[in-house]
Amino acid sequence: MARKFLYFVAFCTVVFIGGRLALAFYPEQLTRLSFTPGGQFEAQPDLAANAYANPDLWFARPGMSGSNPVQWQPEGFRPDPVPVDAAVFFVHPTTYLKKAHWNGPLDDPDARRIGQVMVRANASVFGAAREVWAPRYRQATFGAFVTDAPEARQAQDLAYRDVALAFDAFVAAQPADRPIVLAGHSQGSFILKRLVAEKVAGTPLAQRIAAAYIIGWLVDTRRDLPSMGLPACDRPEQSGCVISYLSFTDNADTAMMRDAYERFAGKSDAAGAASYLCSNPLTGGIGGNAPAARNPGGIVPDAKFEQARLTAALVGASCAADGTLRIGSGPDMGPFVLPGGNYHVYDYALYWQALRQDFARRVAAWQTRR
C-alpha cells in the first residue's frame, strides 16, 4: 500500500515530463518495474569541497546570470514593497524518474528542466527574500522511494551529501546576523529533516533559523521534532519553528501515505502511535479549520507551470485526525492532480500568497526577538 502512494507521485511527475500515461491505478509490481533501476548502485565520489562555488550547480543564488526562477510572479500579484531581510535555502523535489541510474546525473537535461520549473513554482513563495539559494544535486531517482533494496538508501545518502555540501556553502556566504529560512518539497523536505537534525540542531546556527518549511513530507512530532531541535509553529508570529503539511481532498484515503512514511522512518521508539504535524497555512498554527475566504491567494498554473493566475479563496484548510491537510473537494488545477484526491504537486501552489505572508511574518518575529 505504501508504494501505491509513492507511485501516484511518480505518475504525476512522469506526466509532467511528457509521458502521457493513461490515468489508472497500477499494481505495486508494475510500480517497481516501471521506476526501480535494475542495476547496482554506482558508487560516486563526493563532490569537491568547493564544488558549489560553481554557479552552474545552483538553480537560484545571488548574482546568477539570466532569469532567476525565484523571481517569477503570477498574474494578479502586486510585488512586495520591501524585501524580507532573510536568506532562504530551498531544496527541490524529485525530478529524475529514469531507471538508468540510482541517482540523477547533474547533466540530465530532463531533470534539470523540470527542476527549474519546480523551483519557479514553489520557491517563488520566497521571492521577497534578500537571497534565495536553490542547489542542484544528484537526487535519488524516484525508484529509490518504492523499494526496500539497499541501493535505495545508498542513493538517498548520496543526494543528502550533495545538499549538505551546498548548505555549507550557503551558510558560509551569509552575514552572521542574517536570519535563515529552510524550505523544501517532497524529496527536498525528506533531505531537510536529516540536514536540520545533523547540521543545525544543538549548534549556534539553530538560533538563526526563522522557520523551516518541511512541506510535502511527513513530520512526526514525537520522532522527528526532537531530533531536529525545533518546535512546531503553533502560532503565526512564532519563529524558529517547523511548518509541515500534505494536501488532500476531504474524501481522500491517506493510509498509503502514512504507510510510506513508516517504510523510511522505521518503527517508532516513542510511546504511542506516530503523531504527524499538520500546520494550517491559513492560520499559522497547528490543526484547526479555516474557510476558503481566509485564503489570500493560491496559484492555478498552466500545463507547463510557466504562467499562473493568483486566485483568492482558492481552497480552505482543515487538519484531519490523521495529520493530513484537507482542502475540501479540490479545485480544478489541471492534469497533475494525483488519483485519490492527492494534491501533492500543488502543496505550495494552493496557498502561495498565504505562505509568502507567513514567511515575511516569521522573519519579522525573529528580528523582533533578537
mmCIF file of C-alpha atoms in Angstrom:
data_model
loop_
_atom_site.group_PDB
_atom_site.id
_atom_site.type_symbol
_atom_site.label_atom_id
_atom_site.label_comp_id
_atom_site.label_asym_id
_atom_site.label_seq_id
_atom_site.Cartn_x
_atom_site.Cartn_y
_atom_site.Cartn_z
ATOM 1 C CA MET A 1 0.000 0.000 0.000
ATOM 2 C CA ALA A 2 2.830 2.413 0.806
ATOM 3 C CA ARG A 3 4.295 2.132 -2.627
ATOM 4 C CA LYS A 4 0.960 2.916 -4.274
ATOM 5 C CA PHE A 5 1.041 6.377 -2.712
ATOM 6 C CA LEU A 6 4.559 6.925 -3.957
ATOM 7 C CA TYR A 7 3.551 5.650 -7.389
ATOM 8 C CA PHE A 8 0.917 8.389 -7.502
ATOM 9 C CA VAL A 9 3.671 10.977 -7.022
ATOM 10 C CA ALA A 10 5.732 9.313 -9.730
ATOM 11 C CA PHE A 11 2.761 9.235 -12.080
ATOM 12 C CA CYS A 12 2.304 12.969 -11.755
ATOM 13 C CA THR A 13 5.935 13.686 -12.495
ATOM 14 C CA VAL A 14 6.016 11.323 -15.452
ATOM 15 C CA VAL A 15 3.029 13.123 -16.945
ATOM 16 C CA PHE A 16 4.777 16.381 -16.247
ATOM 17 C CA ILE A 17 7.805 15.469 -18.351
ATOM 18 C CA GLY A 18 5.671 14.399 -21.274
ATOM 19 C CA GLY A 19 4.833 10.748 -20.677
ATOM 20 C CA ARG A 20 1.060 10.938 -21.162
ATOM 21 C CA LEU A 21 0.113 7.677 -19.469
ATOM 22 C CA ALA A 22 -3.466 6.622 -19.020
ATOM 23 C CA LEU A 23 -4.878 7.644 -15.665
ATOM 24 C CA ALA A 24 -5.240 4.333 -13.958
ATOM 25 C CA PHE A 25 -4.477 2.534 -10.729
ATOM 26 C CA TYR A 26 -1.400 0.400 -11.277
ATOM 27 C CA PRO A 27 -0.434 -2.509 -9.053
ATOM 28 C CA GLU A 28 2.607 -2.448 -6.810
ATOM 29 C CA GLN A 29 4.561 -4.824 -9.044
ATOM 30 C CA LEU A 30 4.234 -2.522 -12.054
ATOM 31 C CA THR A 31 5.278 0.455 -9.959
ATOM 32 C CA ARG A 32 8.558 -1.209 -9.036
ATOM 33 C CA LEU A 33 9.081 -2.452 -12.571
ATOM 34 C CA SER A 34 8.466 0.995 -14.035
ATOM 35 C CA PHE A 35 10.654 3.063 -11.747
ATOM 36 C CA THR A 36 13.248 0.990 -9.896
ATOM 37 C CA PRO A 37 16.684 0.704 -11.520
ATOM 38 C CA GLY A 38 17.722 -2.839 -12.263
ATOM 39 C CA GLY A 39 21.451 -2.322 -11.910
ATOM 40 C CA GLN A 40 23.649 -1.976 -8.869
ATOM 41 C CA PHE A 41 24.241 1.297 -7.094
ATOM 42 C CA GLU A 42 27.058 3.213 -8.744
ATOM 43 C CA ALA A 43 29.367 4.450 -6.012
ATOM 44 C CA GLN A 44 30.405 8.018 -6.754
ATOM 45 C CA PRO A 45 32.960 10.228 -5.055
ATOM 46 C CA ASP A 46 31.754 13.170 -3.058
ATOM 47 C CA LEU A 47 31.781 16.472 -4.887
ATOM 48 C CA ALA A 48 34.839 18.627 -4.329
ATOM 49 C CA ALA A 49 34.741 20.746 -1.182
ATOM 50 C CA ASN A 50 34.434 23.898 -3.288
ATOM 51 C CA ALA A 51 32.044 22.425 -5.885
ATOM 52 C CA TYR A 52 29.193 24.766 -5.001
ATOM 53 C CA ALA A 53 31.336 27.790 -5.766
ATOM 54 C CA ASN A 54 30.324 26.945 -9.342
ATOM 55 C CA PRO A 55 27.166 28.940 -10.228
ATOM 56 C CA ASP A 56 26.104 26.142 -12.583
ATOM 57 C CA LEU A 57 25.319 23.948 -9.570
ATOM 58 C CA TRP A 58 22.526 26.272 -8.490
ATOM 59 C CA PHE A 59 19.039 26.829 -9.859
ATOM 60 C CA ALA A 60 18.986 30.086 -7.921
ATOM 61 C CA ARG A 61 21.513 32.120 -5.963
ATOM 62 C CA PRO A 62 22.600 35.757 -5.706
ATOM 63 C CA GLY A 63 24.439 37.157 -8.677
ATOM 64 C CA MET A 64 23.316 34.494 -11.132
ATOM 65 C CA SER A 65 23.184 35.373 -14.804
ATOM 66 C CA GLY A 66 19.960 35.070 -16.785
ATOM 67 C CA SER A 67 16.469 34.894 -15.333
ATOM 68 C CA ASN A 68 16.079 33.847 -11.721
ATOM 69 C CA PRO A 69 13.173 31.360 -11.330
ATOM 70 C CA VAL A 70 12.570 32.509 -7.769
ATOM 71 C CA GLN A 71 11.578 35.959 -9.033
ATOM 72 C CA TRP A 72 8.667 34.548 -11.063
ATOM 73 C CA GLN A 73 5.306 36.104 -10.176
ATOM 74 C CA PRO A 74 1.746 35.086 -11.090
ATOM 75 C CA GLU A 75 -0.720 37.272 -12.906
ATOM 76 C CA GLY A 76 -2.628 39.485 -10.500
ATOM 77 C CA PHE A 77 0.145 39.668 -7.899
ATOM 78 C CA ARG A 78 1.290 43.010 -6.511
ATOM 79 C CA PRO A 79 5.035 42.942 -5.793
ATOM 80 C CA ASP A 80 6.197 43.302 -2.213
ATOM 81 C CA PRO A 81 7.239 46.904 -1.492
ATOM 82 C CA VAL A 82 10.044 45.975 0.900
ATOM 83 C CA PRO A 83 12.337 42.931 0.669
ATOM 84 C CA VAL A 84 12.434 40.446 3.525
ATOM 85 C CA ASP A 85 15.893 40.538 5.065
ATOM 86 C CA ALA A 86 16.493 36.787 5.219
ATOM 87 C CA ALA A 87 18.371 34.125 3.304
ATOM 88 C CA VAL A 88 16.412 31.092 2.101
ATOM 89 C CA PHE A 89 17.839 27.639 1.342
ATOM 90 C CA PHE A 90 15.378 25.705 -0.840
ATOM 91 C CA VAL A 91 15.707 22.013 -1.813
ATOM 92 C CA HIS A 92 13.652 20.969 -4.831
ATOM 93 C CA PRO A 93 11.612 17.742 -5.135
ATOM 94 C CA THR A 94 12.348 14.677 -7.254
ATOM 95 C CA THR A 95 12.589 15.408 -10.967
ATOM 96 C CA TYR A 96 14.629 12.374 -12.095
ATOM 97 C CA LEU A 97 12.365 9.432 -12.986
ATOM 98 C CA LYS A 98 14.632 7.317 -15.167
ATOM 99 C CA LYS A 99 15.845 3.812 -14.373
ATOM 100 C CA ALA A 100 19.319 4.183 -15.849
ATOM 101 C CA HIS A 101 20.853 5.329 -12.554
ATOM 102 C CA TRP A 102 20.016 5.311 -8.865
ATOM 103 C CA ASN A 103 20.979 8.990 -8.725
ATOM 104 C CA GLY A 104 20.139 11.574 -11.345
ATOM 105 C CA PRO A 105 23.240 12.788 -13.208
ATOM 106 C CA LEU A 106 23.787 16.516 -12.938
ATOM 107 C CA ASP A 107 23.831 16.756 -16.727
ATOM 108 C CA ASP A 108 20.480 15.036 -17.274
ATOM 109 C CA PRO A 109 18.508 17.574 -19.374
ATOM 110 C CA ASP A 110 15.014 16.456 -18.347
ATOM 111 C CA ALA A 111 15.712 16.501 -14.631
ATOM 112 C CA ARG A 112 17.342 19.898 -14.951
ATOM 113 C CA ARG A 113 14.476 21.385 -16.965
ATOM 114 C CA ILE A 114 11.814 20.118 -14.577
ATOM 115 C CA GLY A 115 13.903 21.154 -11.583
ATOM 116 C CA GLN A 116 13.875 24.695 -12.941
ATOM 117 C CA VAL A 117 10.083 24.544 -13.199
ATOM 118 C CA MET A 118 9.694 23.200 -9.659
ATOM 119 C CA VAL A 119 11.881 25.943 -8.221
ATOM 120 C CA ARG A 120 9.833 28.536 -10.084
ATOM 121 C CA ALA A 121 6.510 27.107 -8.898
ATOM 122 C CA ASN A 122 7.496 26.555 -5.256
ATOM 123 C CA ALA A 123 10.456 28.705 -4.239
ATOM 124 C CA SER A 124 8.833 31.811 -5.739
ATOM 125 C CA VAL A 125 6.906 31.887 -2.453
ATOM 126 C CA PHE A 126 10.150 33.261 -1.007
ATOM 127 C CA GLY A 127 10.796 35.701 -3.844
ATOM 128 C CA ALA A 128 10.735 38.708 -1.495
ATOM 129 C CA ALA A 129 13.770 37.391 0.406
ATOM 130 C CA ARG A 130 17.083 39.186 0.293
ATOM 131 C CA GLU A 131 18.605 35.961 -1.038
ATOM 132 C CA VAL A 132 17.270 32.577 -2.177
ATOM 133 C CA TRP A 133 19.657 29.695 -2.839
ATOM 134 C CA ALA A 134 18.393 26.526 -4.541
ATOM 135 C CA PRO A 135 21.064 23.885 -5.258
ATOM 136 C CA ARG A 136 21.135 21.270 -7.951
ATOM 137 C CA TYR A 137 22.090 17.862 -6.570
ATOM 138 C CA ARG A 138 22.435 14.219 -7.536
ATOM 139 C CA GLN A 139 18.941 13.418 -6.378
ATOM 140 C CA ALA A 140 17.782 9.883 -5.716
ATOM 141 C CA THR A 141 15.677 8.625 -8.588
ATOM 142 C CA PHE A 142 12.020 8.111 -7.838
ATOM 143 C CA GLY A 143 12.601 4.360 -7.854
ATOM 144 C CA ALA A 144 14.700 4.750 -4.707
ATOM 145 C CA PHE A 145 11.458 5.515 -2.851
ATOM 146 C CA VAL A 146 9.486 2.455 -3.954
ATOM 147 C CA THR A 147 11.826 -0.342 -2.978
ATOM 148 C CA ASP A 148 13.472 -1.795 0.106
ATOM 149 C CA ALA A 149 16.677 -2.556 -1.805
ATOM 150 C CA PRO A 150 19.863 -1.376 -0.054
ATOM 151 C CA GLU A 151 20.724 0.612 -3.178
ATOM 152 C CA ALA A 152 17.822 2.925 -2.353
ATOM 153 C CA ARG A 153 19.389 4.021 0.921
ATOM 154 C CA GLN A 154 22.727 4.490 -0.787
ATOM 155 C CA ALA A 155 21.091 6.726 -3.383
ATOM 156 C CA GLN A 156 19.368 8.795 -0.710
ATOM 157 C CA ASP A 157 22.640 9.165 1.203
ATOM 158 C CA LEU A 158 24.431 10.422 -1.905
ATOM 159 C CA ALA A 159 21.718 13.007 -2.515
ATOM 160 C CA TYR A 160 21.946 14.120 1.104
ATOM 161 C CA ARG A 161 25.724 14.587 0.937
ATOM 162 C CA ASP A 162 25.379 16.903 -2.064
ATOM 163 C CA VAL A 163 22.728 19.022 -0.352
ATOM 164 C CA ALA A 164 24.742 19.148 2.878
ATOM 165 C CA LEU A 165 27.746 20.428 0.934
ATOM 166 C CA ALA A 166 25.604 23.064 -0.770
ATOM 167 C CA PHE A 167 24.202 24.079 2.603
ATOM 168 C CA ASP A 168 27.711 24.642 3.966
ATOM 169 C CA ALA A 169 28.452 26.941 1.015
ATOM 170 C CA PHE A 170 25.191 28.785 1.591
ATOM 171 C CA VAL A 171 25.830 29.331 5.305
ATOM 172 C CA ALA A 172 29.402 30.470 4.688
ATOM 173 C CA ALA A 173 28.120 33.207 2.382
ATOM 174 C CA GLN A 174 25.729 34.693 4.977
ATOM 175 C CA PRO A 175 26.414 37.524 7.416
ATOM 176 C CA ALA A 176 26.385 36.236 10.977
ATOM 177 C CA ASP A 177 23.345 38.346 11.876
ATOM 178 C CA ARG A 178 21.089 37.352 8.955
ATOM 179 C CA PRO A 179 18.153 35.004 9.683
ATOM 180 C CA ILE A 180 17.926 31.775 7.714
ATOM 181 C CA VAL A 181 14.838 30.049 6.367
ATOM 182 C CA LEU A 182 14.925 26.412 5.245
ATOM 183 C CA ALA A 183 12.376 25.135 2.749
ATOM 184 C CA GLY A 184 11.811 22.086 0.588
ATOM 185 C CA HIS A 185 9.238 19.909 -1.045
ATOM 186 C CA SER A 186 8.880 16.114 -1.241
ATOM 187 C CA GLN A 187 12.390 14.605 -1.555
ATOM 188 C CA GLY A 188 13.715 18.061 -0.720
ATOM 189 C CA SER A 189 11.871 18.021 2.603
ATOM 190 C CA PHE A 190 12.926 14.414 3.230
ATOM 191 C CA ILE A 191 16.527 15.611 2.970
ATOM 192 C CA LEU A 192 15.960 18.769 5.002
ATOM 193 C CA LYS A 193 14.692 16.815 8.020
ATOM 194 C CA ARG A 194 18.016 14.999 8.178
ATOM 195 C CA LEU A 195 20.013 18.150 7.469
ATOM 196 C CA VAL A 196 18.376 20.032 10.349
ATOM 197 C CA ALA A 197 19.000 17.103 12.712
ATOM 198 C CA GLU A 198 22.651 16.671 11.707
ATOM 199 C CA LYS A 199 23.850 20.196 10.902
ATOM 200 C CA VAL A 200 21.575 22.597 12.789
ATOM 201 C CA ALA A 201 20.231 21.016 15.990
ATOM 202 C CA GLY A 202 22.330 21.831 19.049
ATOM 203 C CA THR A 203 24.529 24.330 17.188
ATOM 204 C CA PRO A 204 24.634 28.155 17.231
ATOM 205 C CA LEU A 205 23.063 28.018 13.784
ATOM 206 C CA ALA A 206 19.795 26.850 15.339
ATOM 207 C CA GLN A 207 19.312 30.318 16.822
ATOM 208 C CA ARG A 208 19.364 31.813 13.332
ATOM 209 C CA ILE A 209 16.540 29.670 11.914
ATOM 210 C CA ALA A 210 13.491 31.862 11.392
ATOM 211 C CA ALA A 211 11.420 28.965 10.045
ATOM 212 C CA ALA A 212 11.715 25.554 8.391
ATOM 213 C CA TYR A 213 9.112 24.706 5.745
ATOM 214 C CA ILE A 214 9.199 20.902 5.580
ATOM 215 C CA ILE A 215 6.308 20.629 3.127
ATOM 216 C CA GLY A 216 5.235 17.558 1.175
ATOM 217 C CA TRP A 217 6.793 15.054 3.586
ATOM 218 C CA LEU A 218 5.518 13.921 6.965
ATOM 219 C CA VAL A 219 6.985 15.220 10.211
ATOM 220 C CA ASP A 220 6.333 13.116 13.296
ATOM 221 C CA THR A 221 6.067 15.332 16.366
ATOM 222 C CA ARG A 222 7.273 12.501 18.647
ATOM 223 C CA ARG A 223 10.073 11.221 16.472
ATOM 224 C CA ASP A 224 11.279 13.957 14.115
ATOM 225 C CA LEU A 225 10.921 17.218 16.002
ATOM 226 C CA PRO A 226 13.098 16.189 18.984
ATOM 227 C CA SER A 227 15.962 15.220 16.674
ATOM 228 C CA MET A 228 15.535 18.421 14.655
ATOM 229 C CA GLY A 229 15.713 20.521 17.806
ATOM 230 C CA LEU A 230 12.941 22.851 16.622
ATOM 231 C CA PRO A 231 9.325 23.023 17.810
ATOM 232 C CA ALA A 232 6.287 23.078 15.572
ATOM 233 C CA CYS A 233 4.949 26.536 14.721
ATOM 234 C CA ASP A 234 1.832 26.802 16.881
ATOM 235 C CA ARG A 235 1.067 30.486 16.291
ATOM 236 C CA PRO A 236 1.505 32.828 13.325
ATOM 237 C CA GLU A 237 4.027 35.193 14.962
ATOM 238 C CA GLN A 238 6.332 32.418 16.151
ATOM 239 C CA SER A 239 9.844 31.999 14.742
ATOM 240 C CA GLY A 240 12.452 29.263 14.965
ATOM 241 C CA CYS A 241 9.903 26.556 14.250
ATOM 242 C CA VAL A 242 8.689 23.978 11.723
ATOM 243 C CA ILE A 243 5.786 24.114 9.238
ATOM 244 C CA SER A 244 4.670 20.885 7.554
ATOM 245 C CA TYR A 245 1.586 19.620 5.738
ATOM 246 C CA LEU A 246 0.403 17.416 2.863
ATOM 247 C CA SER A 247 -2.683 18.383 0.829
ATOM 248 C CA PHE A 248 -5.622 16.037 0.166
ATOM 249 C CA THR A 249 -9.293 16.372 -0.615
ATOM 250 C CA ASP A 250 -11.746 15.730 2.207
ATOM 251 C CA ASN A 251 -12.632 12.229 0.999
ATOM 252 C CA ALA A 252 -9.090 11.068 0.235
ATOM 253 C CA ASP A 253 -7.719 7.845 1.689
ATOM 254 C CA THR A 254 -4.333 8.723 3.193
ATOM 255 C CA ALA A 255 -3.428 5.355 4.690
ATOM 256 C CA MET A 256 -0.983 4.680 1.851
ATOM 257 C CA MET A 257 0.875 7.897 2.563
ATOM 258 C CA ARG A 258 1.238 7.121 6.242
ATOM 259 C CA ASP A 259 2.465 3.626 5.469
ATOM 260 C CA ALA A 260 5.016 5.109 3.070
ATOM 261 C CA TYR A 261 6.447 7.277 5.808
ATOM 262 C CA GLU A 262 6.845 4.315 8.121
ATOM 263 C CA ARG A 263 8.905 2.500 5.495
ATOM 264 C CA PHE A 264 11.599 5.156 5.729
ATOM 265 C CA ALA A 265 11.246 6.196 9.356
ATOM 266 C CA GLY A 266 11.166 2.724 10.849
ATOM 267 C CA LYS A 267 9.185 1.732 13.897
ATOM 268 C CA SER A 268 8.939 4.467 16.467
ATOM 269 C CA ASP A 269 10.678 4.087 19.806
ATOM 270 C CA ALA A 270 8.442 6.805 21.211
ATOM 271 C CA ALA A 271 5.436 5.815 23.257
ATOM 272 C CA GLY A 272 2.227 5.613 21.308
ATOM 273 C CA ALA A 273 1.473 5.850 17.622
ATOM 274 C CA ALA A 274 3.047 8.397 15.315
ATOM 275 C CA SER A 275 1.614 11.892 15.589
ATOM 276 C CA TYR A 276 2.042 13.849 12.383
ATOM 277 C CA LEU A 277 2.355 17.605 12.309
ATOM 278 C CA CYS A 278 -0.396 19.350 10.353
ATOM 279 C CA SER A 279 0.392 23.028 10.047
ATOM 280 C CA ASN A 280 -2.523 25.114 8.863
ATOM 281 C CA PRO A 281 -1.174 27.539 6.233
ATOM 282 C CA LEU A 282 -4.193 29.834 6.595
ATOM 283 C CA THR A 283 -3.993 30.284 10.367
ATOM 284 C CA GLY A 284 -0.268 29.935 11.011
ATOM 285 C CA GLY A 285 -0.946 27.428 13.764
ATOM 286 C CA ILE A 286 -1.375 23.707 14.220
ATOM 287 C CA GLY A 287 -4.605 21.986 13.241
ATOM 288 C CA GLY A 288 -7.940 23.706 13.138
ATOM 289 C CA ASN A 289 -10.127 24.822 10.277
ATOM 290 C CA ALA A 290 -10.045 27.862 8.020
ATOM 291 C CA PRO A 291 -12.563 28.587 5.260
ATOM 292 C CA ALA A 292 -11.513 29.417 1.721
ATOM 293 C CA ALA A 293 -12.419 33.050 2.385
ATOM 294 C CA ARG A 294 -9.268 33.288 4.516
ATOM 295 C CA ASN A 295 -7.032 32.225 1.626
ATOM 296 C CA PRO A 296 -5.431 35.398 0.183
ATOM 297 C CA GLY A 297 -4.493 33.593 -2.991
ATOM 298 C CA GLY A 298 -3.397 30.307 -4.484
ATOM 299 C CA ILE A 299 -1.994 29.975 -7.980
ATOM 300 C CA VAL A 300 -3.618 27.990 -10.771
ATOM 301 C CA PRO A 301 -0.817 27.252 -13.247
ATOM 302 C CA ASP A 302 -0.984 26.353 -16.887
ATOM 303 C CA ALA A 303 0.027 22.888 -18.117
ATOM 304 C CA LYS A 304 3.711 23.822 -18.264
ATOM 305 C CA PHE A 305 3.825 25.687 -14.949
ATOM 306 C CA GLU A 306 5.029 28.733 -16.869
ATOM 307 C CA GLN A 307 2.128 31.085 -16.198
ATOM 308 C CA ALA A 308 -0.456 31.238 -13.448
ATOM 309 C CA ARG A 309 -3.150 33.452 -12.050
ATOM 310 C CA LEU A 310 -3.344 34.384 -8.387
ATOM 311 C CA THR A 311 -6.795 33.300 -7.233
ATOM 312 C CA ALA A 312 -8.218 34.430 -3.913
ATOM 313 C CA ALA A 313 -10.255 31.970 -1.816
ATOM 314 C CA LEU A 314 -8.982 29.044 -3.895
ATOM 315 C CA VAL A 315 -9.306 26.470 -1.095
ATOM 316 C CA GLY A 316 -9.754 26.320 2.637
ATOM 317 C CA ALA A 317 -7.575 24.353 5.049
ATOM 318 C CA SER A 318 -8.647 21.806 7.653
ATOM 319 C CA CYS A 319 -6.424 19.419 9.563
ATOM 320 C CA ALA A 320 -7.776 15.878 9.800
ATOM 321 C CA ALA A 321 -7.254 13.452 12.669
ATOM 322 C CA ASP A 322 -4.642 11.532 10.667
ATOM 323 C CA GLY A 323 -2.389 14.603 10.442
ATOM 324 C CA THR A 324 -3.094 15.492 6.818
ATOM 325 C CA LEU A 325 -4.371 18.798 5.482
ATOM 326 C CA ARG A 326 -7.778 18.658 3.811
ATOM 327 C CA ILE A 327 -8.764 21.167 1.144
ATOM 328 C CA GLY A 328 -12.442 20.407 0.518
ATOM 329 C CA SER A 329 -13.500 18.814 -2.755
ATOM 330 C CA GLY A 330 -10.433 20.234 -4.505
ATOM 331 C CA PRO A 331 -10.215 22.824 -7.311
ATOM 332 C CA ASP A 332 -9.515 22.118 -10.962
ATOM 333 C CA MET A 333 -5.750 22.574 -11.125
ATOM 334 C CA GLY A 334 -5.169 20.820 -14.440
ATOM 335 C CA PRO A 335 -3.696 17.438 -15.351
ATOM 336 C CA PHE A 336 -1.359 16.931 -12.408
ATOM 337 C CA VAL A 337 -3.784 16.278 -9.578
ATOM 338 C CA LEU A 338 -2.949 12.771 -8.489
ATOM 339 C CA PRO A 339 -5.528 9.982 -8.194
ATOM 340 C CA GLY A 340 -7.318 9.567 -4.908
ATOM 341 C CA GLY A 341 -7.613 13.266 -4.123
ATOM 342 C CA ASN A 342 -3.870 13.781 -3.681
ATOM 343 C CA TYR A 343 -2.763 17.387 -4.360
ATOM 344 C CA HIS A 344 0.905 16.716 -3.564
ATOM 345 C CA VAL A 345 2.242 18.635 -6.567
ATOM 346 C CA TYR A 346 0.264 21.713 -5.505
ATOM 347 C CA ASP A 347 1.194 21.840 -1.811
ATOM 348 C CA TYR A 348 2.783 25.262 -2.314
ATOM 349 C CA ALA A 349 0.526 26.487 -5.128
ATOM 350 C CA LEU A 350 -2.737 26.128 -3.183
ATOM 351 C CA TYR A 351 -1.502 28.550 -0.513
ATOM 352 C CA TRP A 352 1.069 30.582 -2.469
ATOM 353 C CA GLN A 353 0.195 34.015 -1.106
ATOM 354 C CA ALA A 354 -0.531 32.764 2.419
ATOM 355 C CA LEU A 355 2.901 31.139 2.575
ATOM 356 C CA ARG A 356 4.509 34.293 1.250
ATOM 357 C CA GLN A 357 2.886 36.279 4.051
ATOM 358 C CA ASP A 358 3.731 33.594 6.614
ATOM 359 C CA PHE A 359 7.393 33.758 5.604
ATOM 360 C CA ALA A 360 7.588 37.539 5.990
ATOM 361 C CA ARG A 361 5.780 37.391 9.335
ATOM 362 C CA ARG A 362 8.084 34.771 10.837
ATOM 363 C CA VAL A 363 11.225 36.588 9.732
ATOM 364 C CA ALA A 364 9.852 39.781 11.319
ATOM 365 C CA ALA A 365 9.174 37.824 14.519
ATOM 366 C CA TRP A 366 12.747 36.528 14.525
ATOM 367 C CA GLN A 367 14.106 40.059 14.145
ATOM 368 C CA THR A 368 11.893 41.307 16.982
ATOM 369 C CA ARG A 369 13.030 38.659 19.460
ATOM 370 C CA ARG A 370 16.727 39.412 18.997
#
